[in-house]
């Protein structure tokens, strides 16, 4: 299920910057969320290889087995996997959209009552998305928090929803309590 039409999704994909994030950073951030996972750069490389060459469902199953119980605090790092996929292989925008939706469904399904506090994303990512995050935060402060909270409650989302959540965590954390259901 997508909030954006396929034309809007293609346009969003074209405009989303090719972000500077790296495999080591994603592994480090996921391990910071839960040290017991011990996510390694090799595990991230394996995920990317599986996603590009074997299949999206298979790669997500293996990834989710690596990070059991991951909640919304892992979502910003998982978003960075979308950036890595974009730099690693050919893809259909709908595949990225579906993958983001699965990231949201998995993490929202594991969310406890506590408001998630993800580790800080790398400065390169925050810098590359500064304008996007700022625009999203403006929209959230002007009333989109209810819409985003509804998407989160239903665990139905796409690339835009997961990026909006990351923006809330990174650039406008004051609204996260209004978005994350209690």
Coordinates of N, CA, C and O in Angstrom, one line a residue:
X1 N 0.8 -1.2 0.0 CA 0.0 0.0 0.0 C 0.9 1.2 0.0 O 1.8 1.4 0.8
X2 N 0.6 2.2 -0.9 CA 1.4 3.4 -1.0 C 0.5 4.6 -0.8 O -0.6 4.7 -1.3
X3 N 1.1 5.6 -0.1 CA 0.4 6.9 0.0 C 0.6 7.7 -1.2 O -0.3 8.5 -1.6
X4 N 1.7 7.5 -1.9 CA 2.0 8.2 -3.1 C 1.6 7.4 -4.3 O 1.7 6.2 -4.3
X5 N 1.2 8.1 -5.4 CA 0.9 7.4 -6.6 C 2.3 7.0 -7.2 O 3.3 7.4 -6.8
X6 N 2.2 6.1 -8.2 CA 3.5 5.6 -8.8 C 4.3 6.7 -9.4 O 5.5 6.7 -9.3
X7 N 3.6 7.7 -10.0 CA 4.3 8.9 -10.6 C 5.0 9.7 -9.5 O 6.1 10.1 -9.6
X8 N 4.2 9.9 -8.4 CA 4.8 10.7 -7.3 C 6.0 9.9 -6.6 O 7.0 10.5 -6.3
X9 N 5.8 8.6 -6.5 CA 6.9 7.8 -5.9 C 8.1 7.8 -6.8 O 9.3 8.0 -6.3
X10 N 8.0 7.8 -8.1 CA 9.2 7.9 -9.0 C 9.8 9.2 -8.9 O 11.0 9.3 -8.8
X11 N 9.0 10.3 -8.8 CA 9.6 11.6 -8.6 C 10.3 11.8 -7.3 O 11.4 12.3 -7.2
X12 N 9.7 11.2 -6.2 CA 10.3 11.3 -4.9 C 11.6 10.5 -4.9 O 12.6 11.0 -4.4
X13 N 11.7 9.4 -5.6 CA 12.9 8.6 -5.7 C 14.0 9.3 -6.5 O 15.1 9.3 -6.1
X14 N 13.6 10.1 -7.5 CA 14.5 10.8 -8.3 C 15.1 12.0 -7.4 O 16.3 12.3 -7.5
X15 N 14.2 12.6 -6.6 CA 14.7 13.8 -5.9 C 15.4 13.4 -4.6 O 16.1 14.2 -4.0
X16 N 15.2 12.2 -4.0 CA 15.8 11.8 -2.8 C 17.3 11.8 -3.1 O 17.8 11.1 -4.0
X17 N 18.1 12.5 -2.3 CA 19.5 12.6 -2.6 C 20.2 11.2 -2.5 O 19.7 10.4 -1.7
X18 N 21.2 11.0 -3.3 CA 22.0 9.8 -3.1 C 22.9 10.0 -1.8 O 23.9 10.7 -1.9
X19 N 22.4 9.5 -0.7 CA 22.9 9.9 0.6 C 24.3 9.3 0.9 O 24.6 8.1 0.5
X20 N 25.1 10.0 1.6 CA 26.4 9.6 2.0 C 26.2 8.8 3.3 O 26.1 9.4 4.4
X21 N 26.1 7.5 3.2 CA 26.1 6.7 4.4 C 26.8 5.4 4.0 O 26.9 5.1 2.9
X22 N 27.4 4.8 4.9 CA 28.2 3.6 4.6 C 27.8 2.4 5.4 O 27.1 2.5 6.4
X23 N 28.2 1.3 4.9 CA 27.9 0.0 5.5 C 28.4 0.0 7.0 O 27.6 -0.5 7.8
X24 N 29.6 0.4 7.3 CA 30.1 0.4 8.6 C 29.2 1.2 9.6 O 28.9 0.8 10.7
X25 N 28.7 2.4 9.1 CA 27.9 3.2 9.9 C 26.6 2.6 10.2 O 26.1 2.6 11.4
X26 N 25.9 1.9 9.2 CA 24.7 1.2 9.5 C 24.9 0.1 10.5 O 24.1 0.0 11.4
X27 N 25.9 -0.7 10.3 CA 26.2 -1.8 11.2 C 26.4 -1.2 12.7 O 25.9 -1.7 13.6
X28 N 27.2 -0.1 12.8 CA 27.5 0.5 14.1 C 26.2 1.0 14.7 O 26.0 0.8 15.9
X29 N 25.3 1.6 13.9 CA 24.1 2.2 14.5 C 23.1 1.1 15.0 O 22.5 1.2 16.0
X30 N 23.0 0.0 14.2 CA 22.1 -1.1 14.6 C 22.7 -1.8 15.8 O 21.9 -2.1 16.7
X31 N 24.0 -1.9 15.9 CA 24.6 -2.5 17.1 C 24.4 -1.6 18.3 O 24.2 -2.0 19.4
X32 N 24.4 -0.3 18.1 CA 24.2 0.7 19.2 C 22.7 0.6 19.7 O 22.5 0.7 20.9
X33 N 21.8 0.2 18.8 CA 20.4 0.0 19.3 C 20.3 -1.2 20.2 O 19.7 -1.1 21.3
X34 N 21.0 -2.3 19.8 CA 21.0 -3.5 20.7 C 22.3 -4.2 20.5 O 22.5 -4.9 19.5
X35 N 23.3 -4.0 21.4 CA 24.6 -4.7 21.3 C 24.5 -6.2 21.1 O 25.4 -6.8 20.5
X36 N 23.5 -6.8 21.6 CA 23.3 -8.3 21.5 C 23.2 -8.7 20.0 O 23.6 -9.8 19.7
X37 N 22.8 -7.8 19.1 CA 22.7 -8.2 17.7 C 24.0 -8.4 17.1 O 24.2 -9.2 16.2
X38 N 25.0 -7.5 17.5 CA 26.3 -7.6 16.9 C 26.4 -7.5 15.4 O 27.0 -8.3 14.8
X39 N 25.6 -6.6 14.9 CA 25.5 -6.5 13.4 C 26.9 -6.1 12.9 O 27.5 -5.1 13.4
X40 N 27.4 -6.8 11.9 CA 28.7 -6.5 11.3 C 28.5 -5.9 9.9 O 27.5 -6.1 9.3
X41 N 29.5 -5.2 9.4 CA 29.5 -4.8 8.0 C 29.2 -5.9 7.1 O 28.5 -5.8 6.1
X42 N 29.8 -7.1 7.4 CA 29.6 -8.3 6.5 C 28.1 -8.6 6.4 O 27.6 -9.0 5.3
X43 N 27.4 -8.5 7.5 CA 25.9 -8.8 7.5 C 25.2 -7.8 6.7 O 24.2 -8.2 6.0
X44 N 25.6 -6.5 6.7 CA 25.0 -5.5 5.9 C 25.3 -5.8 4.4 O 24.4 -5.7 3.5
X45 N 26.5 -6.1 4.1 CA 26.9 -6.5 2.7 C 26.1 -7.7 2.2 O 25.6 -7.7 1.1
X46 N 25.9 -8.7 3.1 CA 25.1 -9.9 2.7 C 23.7 -9.5 2.4 O 23.1 -10.0 1.5
X47 N 23.1 -8.6 3.3 CA 21.7 -8.1 3.0 C 21.6 -7.5 1.7 O 20.7 -7.8 0.9
X48 N 22.6 -6.6 1.4 CA 22.5 -5.9 0.1 C 22.7 -6.9 -1.1 O 21.9 -6.7 -2.1
X49 N 23.6 -7.8 -1.0 CA 23.7 -8.8 -2.0 C 22.5 -9.6 -2.2 O 22.0 -9.8 -3.4
X50 N 21.9 -10.1 -1.1 CA 20.6 -10.8 -1.2 C 19.5 -10.0 -1.8 O 18.8 -10.5 -2.7
X51 N 19.4 -8.7 -1.4 CA 18.3 -7.9 -1.9 C 18.4 -7.7 -3.4 O 17.4 -7.8 -4.1
X52 N 19.6 -7.5 -3.8 CA 19.9 -7.2 -5.2 C 19.8 -8.4 -6.1 O 19.4 -8.4 -7.3
X53 N 20.3 -9.6 -5.6 CA 20.5 -10.8 -6.4 C 19.6 -11.9 -6.2 O 19.3 -12.8 -7.1
X54 N 19.1 -12.1 -4.9 CA 18.3 -13.3 -4.6 C 16.8 -12.9 -4.5 O 16.0 -13.5 -5.2
X55 N 16.5 -11.9 -3.7 CA 15.1 -11.5 -3.6 C 14.8 -10.6 -2.4 O 15.5 -10.8 -1.4
X56 N 13.9 -9.7 -2.6 CA 13.6 -8.8 -1.5 C 13.1 -9.5 -0.3 O 13.5 -9.2 0.8
X57 N 12.1 -10.3 -0.5 CA 11.5 -11.0 0.7 C 12.5 -11.9 1.5 O 12.6 -11.8 2.7
X58 N 13.4 -12.6 0.7 CA 14.4 -13.4 1.4 C 15.4 -12.5 2.2 O 15.7 -12.8 3.3
X59 N 15.8 -11.4 1.6 CA 16.8 -10.6 2.2 C 16.2 -9.9 3.5 O 16.9 -9.8 4.5
X60 N 14.9 -9.5 3.4 CA 14.3 -9.0 4.6 C 14.1 -10.0 5.7 O 14.4 -9.7 6.9
X61 N 13.8 -11.2 5.4 CA 13.7 -12.3 6.4 C 15.0 -12.5 7.1 O 15.0 -12.6 8.3
X62 N 16.1 -12.6 6.3 CA 17.4 -12.7 7.0 C 17.8 -11.5 7.8 O 18.3 -11.7 8.9
X63 N 17.5 -10.3 7.3 CA 17.8 -9.1 8.1 C 17.0 -9.1 9.4 O 17.6 -8.9 10.5
X64 N 15.7 -9.4 9.3 CA 14.9 -9.3 10.5 C 15.3 -10.4 11.5 O 15.2 -10.2 12.7
X65 N 15.8 -11.6 11.1 CA 16.3 -12.6 12.0 C 17.6 -12.1 12.7 O 17.9 -12.6 13.8
X66 N 18.3 -11.2 12.0 CA 19.6 -10.7 12.6 C 19.3 -9.7 13.7 O 20.1 -9.5 14.6
X67 N 18.1 -9.0 13.5 CA 17.8 -7.9 14.5 C 16.4 -8.2 15.2 O 15.5 -7.4 15.1
X68 N 16.3 -9.3 15.8 CA 15.0 -9.7 16.4 C 14.6 -8.6 17.4 O 15.4 -8.1 18.2
X69 N 13.3 -8.3 17.4 CA 12.7 -7.4 18.3 C 13.1 -5.9 18.0 O 12.8 -5.0 18.8
X70 N 13.7 -5.6 16.9 CA 14.0 -4.2 16.5 C 12.8 -3.4 16.6 O 11.8 -3.7 16.0
X71 N 12.8 -2.2 17.3 CA 11.7 -1.3 17.3 C 12.0 -0.1 16.5 O 13.0 -0.1 15.7
X72 N 11.2 0.9 16.7 CA 11.4 2.2 15.9 C 12.7 2.8 16.1 O 13.1 3.6 15.2
X73 N 13.4 2.5 17.1 CA 14.8 3.1 17.3 C 15.7 2.7 16.2 O 16.7 3.3 15.9
X74 N 15.4 1.5 15.6 CA 16.3 1.0 14.5 C 15.9 1.6 13.1 O 16.6 1.4 12.2
X75 N 14.7 2.2 13.1 CA 14.2 2.7 11.8 C 15.2 3.6 11.0 O 15.4 3.5 9.8
X76 N 15.8 4.6 11.7 CA 16.7 5.5 10.9 C 17.9 4.7 10.3 O 18.2 5.0 9.1
X77 N 18.4 3.8 11.0 CA 19.5 3.0 10.4 C 19.0 2.1 9.2 O 19.6 2.0 8.2
X78 N 17.8 1.6 9.4 CA 17.2 0.8 8.3 C 16.9 1.7 7.1 O 17.0 1.2 6.0
X79 N 16.5 2.9 7.3 CA 16.3 3.8 6.2 C 17.6 4.0 5.4 O 17.6 4.1 4.2
X80 N 18.7 4.0 6.1 CA 20.0 4.1 5.4 C 20.3 2.9 4.5 O 21.0 3.1 3.5
X81 N 19.7 1.8 4.8 CA 19.8 0.6 3.9 C 19.2 0.9 2.6 O 19.6 0.5 1.5
X82 N 18.1 1.7 2.6 CA 17.4 2.1 1.3 C 18.4 2.9 0.5 O 18.6 2.7 -0.7
X83 N 19.2 3.8 1.1 CA 20.2 4.6 0.4 C 21.3 3.7 -0.2 O 21.7 3.8 -1.3
X84 N 21.7 2.7 0.6 CA 22.7 1.7 0.2 C 22.2 0.9 -1.0 O 22.9 0.6 -1.9
X85 N 21.0 0.5 -0.9 CA 20.4 -0.3 -2.0 C 20.4 0.5 -3.3 O 20.8 0.0 -4.4
X86 N 20.0 1.8 -3.2 CA 20.0 2.7 -4.3 C 21.4 2.8 -5.0 O 21.5 3.0 -6.2
X87 N 22.4 2.7 -4.2 CA 23.8 2.8 -4.7 C 24.4 1.5 -5.1 O 25.4 1.5 -5.8
X88 N 23.7 0.4 -4.8 CA 24.3 -0.9 -5.0 C 23.8 -1.7 -6.2 O 24.6 -2.4 -6.9
X89 N 22.5 -1.5 -6.5 CA 22.0 -2.3 -7.6 C 20.8 -1.6 -8.3 O 20.3 -0.6 -7.9
X90 N 20.4 -2.2 -9.4 CA 19.2 -1.8 -10.1 C 18.0 -2.2 -9.3 O 18.0 -3.2 -8.6
X91 N 17.0 -1.3 -9.3 CA 15.8 -1.6 -8.5 C 14.6 -0.9 -9.1 O 14.7 0.0 -10.0
X92 N 13.4 -1.3 -8.7 CA 12.2 -0.7 -9.1 C 11.8 0.2 -7.9 O 11.9 -0.3 -6.7
X93 N 11.4 1.4 -8.1 CA 11.0 2.3 -7.0 C 9.9 1.6 -6.1 O 10.0 1.7 -4.8
X94 N 9.1 0.8 -6.7 CA 8.0 0.1 -5.9 C 8.7 -0.9 -4.9 O 8.2 -1.1 -3.8
X95 N 9.8 -1.5 -5.3 CA 10.5 -2.4 -4.4 C 11.1 -1.7 -3.2 O 11.0 -2.2 -2.1
X96 N 11.6 -0.5 -3.4 CA 12.1 0.3 -2.3 C 10.9 0.7 -1.4 O 11.1 0.7 -0.1
X97 N 9.8 1.1 -2.0 CA 8.7 1.5 -1.2 C 8.2 0.4 -0.4 O 7.9 0.5 0.8
X98 N 8.1 -0.8 -1.0 CA 7.6 -2.0 -0.2 C 8.6 -2.3 0.9 O 8.2 -2.7 2.0
X99 N 9.9 -2.3 0.6 CA 10.9 -2.5 1.6 C 10.7 -1.6 2.8 O 10.8 -2.0 4.0
X100 N 10.6 -0.3 2.5 CA 10.4 0.7 3.6 C 9.1 0.3 4.4 O 9.1 0.4 5.6
X101 N 8.1 -0.1 3.7 CA 6.8 -0.5 4.4 C 7.1 -1.7 5.3 O 6.5 -1.7 6.4
X102 N 7.9 -2.6 4.9 CA 8.2 -3.8 5.7 C 9.1 -3.4 6.9 O 8.9 -3.9 8.0
X103 N 10.0 -2.4 6.7 CA 10.8 -1.9 7.8 C 9.9 -1.3 8.9 O 10.0 -1.5 10.1
X104 N 8.9 -0.5 8.4 CA 7.9 0.1 9.3 C 7.1 -0.9 10.0 O 6.9 -0.9 11.3
X105 N 6.6 -1.9 9.3 CA 5.7 -2.9 9.9 C 6.5 -3.7 11.0 O 6.0 -3.9 12.1
X106 N 7.7 -4.1 10.7 CA 8.5 -4.9 11.6 C 8.8 -4.1 12.8 O 8.6 -4.5 14.0
X107 N 9.3 -2.8 12.7 CA 9.7 -2.1 13.9 C 8.6 -1.6 14.7 O 8.6 -1.6 15.9
X108 N 7.5 -1.2 14.0 CA 6.3 -0.7 14.7 C 5.7 -1.9 15.5 O 5.2 -1.7 16.6
X109 N 5.7 -3.1 14.9 CA 5.2 -4.2 15.6 C 6.0 -4.6 16.9 O 5.4 -5.3 17.7
X110 N 7.2 -4.2 16.9 CA 8.0 -4.5 18.1 C 8.1 -3.3 19.1 O 8.8 -3.5 20.1
X111 N 7.5 -2.2 18.8 CA 7.6 -1.0 19.6 C 6.9 -1.3 21.0 O 5.8 -1.7 21.0
X112 N 7.6 -0.9 22.0 CA 7.0 -0.9 23.4 C 6.4 0.5 23.7 O 6.4 1.3 22.8
X113 N 6.0 0.7 24.9 CA 5.4 1.9 25.2 C 6.4 3.1 25.2 O 6.0 4.2 25.0
X114 N 7.6 2.8 25.5 CA 8.6 3.9 25.6 C 8.8 4.6 24.2 O 8.8 3.9 23.2
X115 N 9.0 5.9 24.3 CA 9.4 6.6 23.0 C 10.8 6.2 22.6 O 11.7 6.3 23.4
X116 N 10.9 5.7 21.3 CA 12.2 5.3 20.9 C 13.2 6.5 20.8 O 12.8 7.6 20.5
X117 N 14.4 6.2 21.1 CA 15.5 7.2 20.9 C 16.6 6.5 20.1 O 17.5 5.9 20.7
X118 N 16.6 6.7 18.8 CA 17.6 6.0 18.0 C 18.9 6.7 18.1 O 19.0 7.9 18.5
X119 N 20.0 6.0 17.8 CA 21.3 6.6 17.8 C 21.4 7.7 16.7 O 20.6 7.7 15.8
X120 N 22.2 8.7 17.0 CA 22.3 9.8 16.0 C 22.8 9.2 14.7 O 23.8 8.4 14.6
X121 N 22.2 9.6 13.6 CA 22.7 9.2 12.2 C 24.0 9.9 11.9 O 24.3 11.0 12.5
X122 N 24.7 9.4 11.0 CA 25.9 10.1 10.6 C 25.7 11.5 10.1 O 24.6 11.8 9.5
X123 N 26.6 12.4 10.4 CA 26.4 13.8 10.0 C 26.2 14.0 8.5 O 25.4 14.9 8.1
X124 N 26.8 13.1 7.7 CA 26.6 13.2 6.2 C 25.2 13.0 5.8 O 24.7 13.7 5.0
X125 N 24.5 12.1 6.5 CA 23.1 11.8 6.1 C 22.2 13.0 6.6 O 21.4 13.5 5.8
X126 N 22.4 13.5 7.8 CA 21.6 14.6 8.2 C 21.9 15.8 7.4 O 20.9 16.6 7.1
X127 N 23.1 16.0 7.0 CA 23.4 17.2 6.1 C 22.8 17.0 4.7 O 22.2 18.0 4.2
X128 N 22.8 15.8 4.1 CA 22.3 15.6 2.8 C 20.8 15.7 2.8 O 20.2 16.2 1.8
X129 N 20.1 15.4 3.9 CA 18.7 15.5 4.0 C 18.2 16.7 4.7 O 17.0 16.8 5.0
X130 N 19.0 17.7 5.0 CA 18.6 18.8 5.8 C 17.4 19.5 5.3 O 16.4 19.8 6.0
X131 N 17.4 19.8 4.0 CA 16.2 20.5 3.4 C 15.0 19.7 3.4 O 13.9 20.2 3.8
X132 N 15.1 18.4 3.1 CA 14.0 17.5 3.1 C 13.4 17.4 4.6 O 12.2 17.5 4.8
X133 N 14.3 17.1 5.5 CA 13.9 17.0 6.9 C 13.2 18.3 7.4 O 12.2 18.2 8.1
X134 N 13.8 19.4 7.0 CA 13.2 20.7 7.5 C 11.8 20.8 6.9 O 10.9 21.2 7.7
X135 N 11.6 20.5 5.7 CA 10.3 20.6 5.1 C 9.3 19.7 5.7 O 8.1 20.0 6.0
X136 N 9.7 18.5 6.0 CA 8.9 17.5 6.7 C 8.5 17.9 8.1 O 7.3 17.9 8.5
X137 N 9.5 18.5 8.8 CA 9.2 18.9 10.2 C 8.2 20.1 10.1 O 7.3 20.2 11.0
X138 N 8.3 21.0 9.1 CA 7.3 22.1 9.0 C 5.9 21.5 8.8 O 5.0 21.9 9.5
X139 N 5.8 20.5 7.9 CA 4.5 19.8 7.7 C 4.0 19.2 9.0 O 2.8 19.2 9.3
X140 N 4.9 18.5 9.7 CA 4.5 17.8 10.9 C 4.0 18.8 12.0 O 3.0 18.6 12.6
X141 N 4.7 19.9 12.1 CA 4.3 20.9 13.0 C 3.0 21.7 12.6 O 2.4 22.3 13.4
X142 N 2.6 21.5 11.3 CA 1.4 22.2 10.8 C 0.3 21.2 10.7 O -0.7 21.5 10.1
X143 N 0.4 20.0 11.4 CA -0.8 19.2 11.4 C -0.7 17.8 10.9 O -1.6 17.0 10.9
X144 N 0.5 17.4 10.3 CA 0.6 16.1 9.7 C 0.9 15.0 10.7 O 1.0 13.9 10.4
X145 N 1.1 15.4 12.0 CA 1.4 14.4 13.0 C 0.3 13.4 13.1 O 0.6 12.2 13.3
X146 N -0.9 13.8 13.1 CA -2.0 12.8 13.2 C -2.0 11.8 12.0 O -2.2 10.6 12.2
X147 N -1.7 12.3 10.8 CA -1.6 11.4 9.7 C -0.5 10.4 9.8 O -0.6 9.2 9.7
X148 N 0.7 10.9 10.3 CA 1.9 10.1 10.4 C 1.6 9.1 11.6 O 2.0 7.9 11.4
X149 N 1.0 9.5 12.7 CA 0.7 8.6 13.8 C -0.3 7.5 13.3 O -0.1 6.4 13.7
X150 N -1.2 7.9 12.5 CA -2.1 6.9 11.9 C -1.4 5.9 11.1 O -1.7 4.7 11.1
X151 N -0.5 6.3 10.2 CA 0.3 5.4 9.4 C 1.1 4.5 10.3 O 1.2 3.3 10.0
X152 N 1.7 5.0 11.4 CA 2.5 4.2 12.3 C 1.6 3.2 13.0 O 1.9 2.0 13.1
X153 N 0.4 3.6 13.5 CA -0.5 2.7 14.2 C -0.9 1.6 13.3 O -1.0 0.4 13.8
X154 N -1.2 1.9 12.1 CA -1.6 0.8 11.2 C -0.4 0.0 10.6 O -0.6 -1.0 9.9
X155 N 0.8 0.5 10.9 CA 2.0 -0.1 10.3 C 2.0 -0.2 8.8 O 2.5 -1.2 8.2
X156 N 1.4 0.8 8.2 CA 1.3 0.8 6.7 C 2.1 2.1 6.3 O 1.7 3.2 6.6
X157 N 3.1 1.9 5.6 CA 3.9 3.0 5.2 C 4.7 2.7 3.9 O 4.6 1.7 3.3
X158 N 5.5 3.7 3.6 CA 6.4 3.6 2.4 C 7.6 4.4 2.7 O 7.9 4.8 3.8
X159 N 8.4 4.7 1.7 CA 9.6 5.5 1.8 C 9.3 6.8 2.5 O 10.0 7.2 3.4
X160 N 8.3 7.5 2.0 CA 8.0 8.8 2.6 C 7.7 8.7 4.1 O 8.1 9.5 4.9
X161 N 6.9 7.7 4.5 CA 6.5 7.6 5.9 C 7.8 7.3 6.8 O 8.0 7.9 7.8
X162 N 8.7 6.4 6.3 CA 9.9 6.1 7.1 C 10.8 7.3 7.1 O 11.4 7.6 8.2
X163 N 10.9 8.0 6.0 CA 11.7 9.3 6.0 C 11.1 10.3 7.0 O 11.8 11.0 7.7
X164 N 9.8 10.4 7.0 CA 9.2 11.4 7.9 C 9.4 11.0 9.3 O 9.7 11.9 10.2
X165 N 9.4 9.8 9.6 CA 9.7 9.3 11.0 C 11.2 9.6 11.4 O 11.5 10.1 12.4
X166 N 12.0 9.4 10.4 CA 13.5 9.7 10.7 C 13.6 11.2 10.9 O 14.4 11.6 11.7
X167 N 12.9 12.0 10.1 CA 13.0 13.5 10.2 C 12.6 13.9 11.6 O 13.2 14.7 12.3
X168 N 11.5 13.2 12.1 CA 11.0 13.6 13.4 C 12.0 13.2 14.5 O 12.2 14.0 15.4
X169 N 12.6 12.0 14.4 CA 13.7 11.6 15.3 C 14.9 12.6 15.3 O 15.4 12.9 16.3
X170 N 15.3 13.0 14.1 CA 16.5 13.7 13.9 C 16.4 15.2 14.0 O 17.2 15.9 14.6
X171 N 15.4 15.8 13.4 CA 15.3 17.3 13.3 C 14.2 17.9 14.1 O 14.3 19.1 14.4
X172 N 13.2 17.2 14.4 CA 12.1 17.7 15.2 C 11.6 16.8 16.3 O 10.5 16.3 16.3
X173 N 12.6 16.4 17.2 CA 12.2 15.4 18.2 C 11.1 15.8 19.2 O 10.5 15.0 19.8
X174 N 10.8 17.1 19.2 CA 9.8 17.6 20.1 C 8.4 17.1 19.7 O 7.5 17.0 20.5
X175 N 8.2 16.6 18.5 CA 6.9 16.1 18.0 C 6.8 14.6 18.1 O 5.7 14.1 17.9
X176 N 7.9 13.9 18.4 CA 7.9 12.5 18.3 C 6.8 11.9 19.3 O 6.2 10.9 19.0
X177 N 6.7 12.5 20.4 CA 5.7 12.0 21.4 C 4.3 12.1 20.9 O 3.4 11.3 21.3
X178 N 4.0 13.0 19.9 CA 2.7 13.1 19.3 C 2.5 12.1 18.2 O 1.4 11.8 17.8
X179 N 3.6 11.5 17.7 CA 3.5 10.6 16.6 C 3.5 9.1 17.0 O 2.7 8.3 16.5
X180 N 4.4 8.8 18.0 CA 4.5 7.4 18.4 C 3.3 7.1 19.3 O 3.1 7.7 20.3
X181 N 2.5 6.1 19.0 CA 1.4 5.7 19.8 C 1.8 5.2 21.1 O 2.8 4.6 21.3
X182 N 1.0 5.5 22.1 CA 1.2 5.0 23.5 C 0.3 3.9 23.8 O -0.8 3.8 23.5

